[in-house]
PDB file of C-alpha atoms in Angstrom:
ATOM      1  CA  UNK K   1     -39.942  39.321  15.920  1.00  0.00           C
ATOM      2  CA  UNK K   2     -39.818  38.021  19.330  1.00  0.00           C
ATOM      3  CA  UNK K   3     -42.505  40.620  20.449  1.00  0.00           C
ATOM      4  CA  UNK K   4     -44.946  38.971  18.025  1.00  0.00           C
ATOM      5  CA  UNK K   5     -44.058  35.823  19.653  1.00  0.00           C
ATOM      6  CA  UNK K   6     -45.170  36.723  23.218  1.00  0.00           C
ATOM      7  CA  UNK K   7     -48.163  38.386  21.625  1.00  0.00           C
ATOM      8  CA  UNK K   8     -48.828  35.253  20.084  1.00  0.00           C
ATOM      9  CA  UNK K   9     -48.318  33.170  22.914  1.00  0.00           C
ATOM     10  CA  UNK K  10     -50.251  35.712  25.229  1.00  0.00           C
ATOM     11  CA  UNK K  11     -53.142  35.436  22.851  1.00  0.00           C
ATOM     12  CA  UNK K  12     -53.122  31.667  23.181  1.00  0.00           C
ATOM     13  CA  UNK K  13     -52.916  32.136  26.647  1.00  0.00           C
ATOM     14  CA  UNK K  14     -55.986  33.787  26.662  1.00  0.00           C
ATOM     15  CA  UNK K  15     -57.996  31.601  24.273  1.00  0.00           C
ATOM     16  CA  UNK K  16     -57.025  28.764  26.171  1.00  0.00           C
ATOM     17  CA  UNK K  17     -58.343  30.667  29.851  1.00  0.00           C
ATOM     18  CA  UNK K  18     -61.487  31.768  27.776  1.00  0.00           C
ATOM     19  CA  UNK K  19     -61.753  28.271  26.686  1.00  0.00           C
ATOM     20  CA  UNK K  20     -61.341  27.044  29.743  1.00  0.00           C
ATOM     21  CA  UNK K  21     -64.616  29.786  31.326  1.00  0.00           C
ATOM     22  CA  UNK K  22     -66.583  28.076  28.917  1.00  0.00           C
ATOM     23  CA  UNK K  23     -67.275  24.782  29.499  1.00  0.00           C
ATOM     24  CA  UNK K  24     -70.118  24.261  31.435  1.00  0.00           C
ATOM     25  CA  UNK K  25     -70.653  23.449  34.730  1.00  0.00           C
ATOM     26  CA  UNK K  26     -72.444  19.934  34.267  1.00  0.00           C
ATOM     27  CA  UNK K  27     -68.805  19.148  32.513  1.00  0.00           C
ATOM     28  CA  UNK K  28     -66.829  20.578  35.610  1.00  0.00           C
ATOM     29  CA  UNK K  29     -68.762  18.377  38.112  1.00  0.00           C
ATOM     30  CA  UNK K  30     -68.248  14.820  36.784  1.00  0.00           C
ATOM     31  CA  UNK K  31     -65.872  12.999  39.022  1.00  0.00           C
ATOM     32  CA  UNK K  32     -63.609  11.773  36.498  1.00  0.00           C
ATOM     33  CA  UNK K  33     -62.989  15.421  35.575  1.00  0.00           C
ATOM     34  CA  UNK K  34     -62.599  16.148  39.156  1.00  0.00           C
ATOM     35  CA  UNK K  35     -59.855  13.606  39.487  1.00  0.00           C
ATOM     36  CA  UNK K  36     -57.902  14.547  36.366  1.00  0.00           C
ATOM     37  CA  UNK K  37     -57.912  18.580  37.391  1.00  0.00           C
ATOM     38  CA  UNK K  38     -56.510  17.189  40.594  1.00  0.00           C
ATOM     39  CA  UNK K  39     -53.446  15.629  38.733  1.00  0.00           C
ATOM     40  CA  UNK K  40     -52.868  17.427  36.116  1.00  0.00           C
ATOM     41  CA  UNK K  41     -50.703  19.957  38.449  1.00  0.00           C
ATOM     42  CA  UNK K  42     -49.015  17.196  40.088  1.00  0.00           C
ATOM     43  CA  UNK K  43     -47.987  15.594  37.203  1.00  0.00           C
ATOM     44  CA  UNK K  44     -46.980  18.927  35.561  1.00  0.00           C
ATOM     45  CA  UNK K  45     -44.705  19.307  38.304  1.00  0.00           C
ATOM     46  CA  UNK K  46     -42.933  16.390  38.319  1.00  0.00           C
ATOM     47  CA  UNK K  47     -42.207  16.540  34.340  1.00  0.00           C
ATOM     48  CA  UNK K  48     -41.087  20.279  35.057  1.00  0.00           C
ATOM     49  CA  UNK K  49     -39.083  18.677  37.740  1.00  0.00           C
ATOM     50  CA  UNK K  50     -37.453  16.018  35.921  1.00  0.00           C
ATOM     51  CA  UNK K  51     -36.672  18.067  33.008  1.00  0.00           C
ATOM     52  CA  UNK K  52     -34.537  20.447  35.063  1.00  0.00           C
ATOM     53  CA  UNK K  53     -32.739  17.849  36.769  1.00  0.00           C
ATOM     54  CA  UNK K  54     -32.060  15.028  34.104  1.00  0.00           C
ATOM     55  CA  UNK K  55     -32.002  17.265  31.053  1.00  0.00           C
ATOM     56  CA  UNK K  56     -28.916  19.535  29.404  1.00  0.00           C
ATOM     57  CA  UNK K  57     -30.044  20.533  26.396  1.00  0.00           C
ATOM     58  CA  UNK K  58     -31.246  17.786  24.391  1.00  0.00           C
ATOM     59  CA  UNK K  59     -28.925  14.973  26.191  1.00  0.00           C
ATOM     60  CA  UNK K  60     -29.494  13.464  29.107  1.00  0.00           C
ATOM     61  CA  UNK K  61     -27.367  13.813  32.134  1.00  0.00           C
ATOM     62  CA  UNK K  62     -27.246  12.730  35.996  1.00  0.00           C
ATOM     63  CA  UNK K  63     -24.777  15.174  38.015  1.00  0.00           C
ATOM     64  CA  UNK K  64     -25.047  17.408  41.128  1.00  0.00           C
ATOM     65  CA  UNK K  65     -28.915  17.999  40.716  1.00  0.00           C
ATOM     66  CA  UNK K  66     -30.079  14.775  40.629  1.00  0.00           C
ATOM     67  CA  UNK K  67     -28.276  13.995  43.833  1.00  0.00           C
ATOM     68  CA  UNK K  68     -29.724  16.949  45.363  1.00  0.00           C
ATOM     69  CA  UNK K  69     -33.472  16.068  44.521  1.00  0.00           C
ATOM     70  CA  UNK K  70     -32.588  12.270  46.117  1.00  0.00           C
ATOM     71  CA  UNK K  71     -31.962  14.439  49.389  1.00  0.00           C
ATOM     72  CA  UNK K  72     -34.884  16.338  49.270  1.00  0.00           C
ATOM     73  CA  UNK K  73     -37.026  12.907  48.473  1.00  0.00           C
ATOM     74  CA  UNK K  74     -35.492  11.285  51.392  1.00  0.00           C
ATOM     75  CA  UNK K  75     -36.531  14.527  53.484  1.00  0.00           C
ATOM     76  CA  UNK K  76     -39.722  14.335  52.231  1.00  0.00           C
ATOM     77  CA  UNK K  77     -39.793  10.697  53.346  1.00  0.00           C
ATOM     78  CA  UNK K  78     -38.975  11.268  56.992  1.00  0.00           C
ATOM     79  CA  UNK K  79     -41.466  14.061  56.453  1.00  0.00           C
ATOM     80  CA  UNK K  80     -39.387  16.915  57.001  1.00  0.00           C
ATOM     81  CA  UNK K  81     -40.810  20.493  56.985  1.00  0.00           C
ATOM     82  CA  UNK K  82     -40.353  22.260  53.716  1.00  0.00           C
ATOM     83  CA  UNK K  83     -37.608  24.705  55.029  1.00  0.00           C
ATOM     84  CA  UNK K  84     -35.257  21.365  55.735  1.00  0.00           C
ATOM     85  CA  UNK K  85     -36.113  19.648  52.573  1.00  0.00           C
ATOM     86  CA  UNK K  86     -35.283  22.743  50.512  1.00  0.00           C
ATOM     87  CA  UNK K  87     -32.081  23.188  52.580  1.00  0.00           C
ATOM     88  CA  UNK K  88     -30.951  19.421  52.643  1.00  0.00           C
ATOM     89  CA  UNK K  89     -31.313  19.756  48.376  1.00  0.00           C
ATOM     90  CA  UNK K  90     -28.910  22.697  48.727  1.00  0.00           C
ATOM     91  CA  UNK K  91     -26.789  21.319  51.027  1.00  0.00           C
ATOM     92  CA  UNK K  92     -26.401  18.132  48.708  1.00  0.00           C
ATOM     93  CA  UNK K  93     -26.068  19.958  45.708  1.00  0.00           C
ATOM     94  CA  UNK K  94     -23.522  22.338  46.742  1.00  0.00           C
ATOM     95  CA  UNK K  95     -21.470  19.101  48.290  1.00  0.00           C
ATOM     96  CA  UNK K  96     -21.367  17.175  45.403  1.00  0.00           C
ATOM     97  CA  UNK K  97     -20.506  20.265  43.065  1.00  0.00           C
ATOM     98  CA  UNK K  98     -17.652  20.933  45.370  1.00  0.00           C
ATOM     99  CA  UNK K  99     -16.254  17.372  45.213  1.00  0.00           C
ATOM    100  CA  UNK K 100     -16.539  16.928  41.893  1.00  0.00           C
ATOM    101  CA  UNK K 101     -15.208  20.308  40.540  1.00  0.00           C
TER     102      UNK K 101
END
C-alpha cells in the first residue's frame, strides 16, 4: 500500500513538472508572474519553517526551537554569516533544552 502511494505521489509530481513545461513563454514573462515565482519559495520556506518550530502534532507549542530561531533572526539582523547564524540557533537551542530538562 504505501508503494502505491509514492507512485501516486511521484506521478503527480510529474504531471505537475510537465504542467509546469507547458505553459508558454508569453505566460512566463509577465511581471506579475515574475514577482509571484520570486515568492513563492520564500514564502514556502517560512511556512515550512514555522511549522517545524511552532507545531507538535496538531497542537501548538513554543519551547526550545522557537527560542533558537529568535537567535538565528537576531543573527541575521546584525547580518551574521550563515555559519554563525546556524551555530548561534544551536547554541540557543541546546541551552534552553538543558535548562529546562
Amino acid at each position: 500500500m504505501i508503494w502505491a502511494a509514492i507512485a501516486l505521489v511521484a506521478a503527480g509530481c510529474y504531471a505537475v513538472k510537465l504542467l509546469g513545461l507547458s505553459v508558454p513563454a508569453a505566460v512566463l514573462e509577465r511581471p506579475m508572474v515574475r514577482r509571484l515565482a520570486a515568492l513563492v519559495p520564500i514564502a514556502t520556506l517560512a511556512g515550512l519553517i514555522a511549522l517545524q518550530t511552532f507545531g507538535e502534532g496538531r497542537t501548538p507549542v513554543v519551547d526550545a526551537r522557537a527560542a533558537g530561531l529568535a537567535a538565528a533572526a537576531a543573527a541575521l539582523l546584525l547580518r551574521a554569516p550563515f555559519l554563525v547564524v546556524v551555530a548561534a540557533a544551536v547554541v540557543v537551542t541546546a541551552a534552553v533544552r538543558a535548562l529546562t530538562g
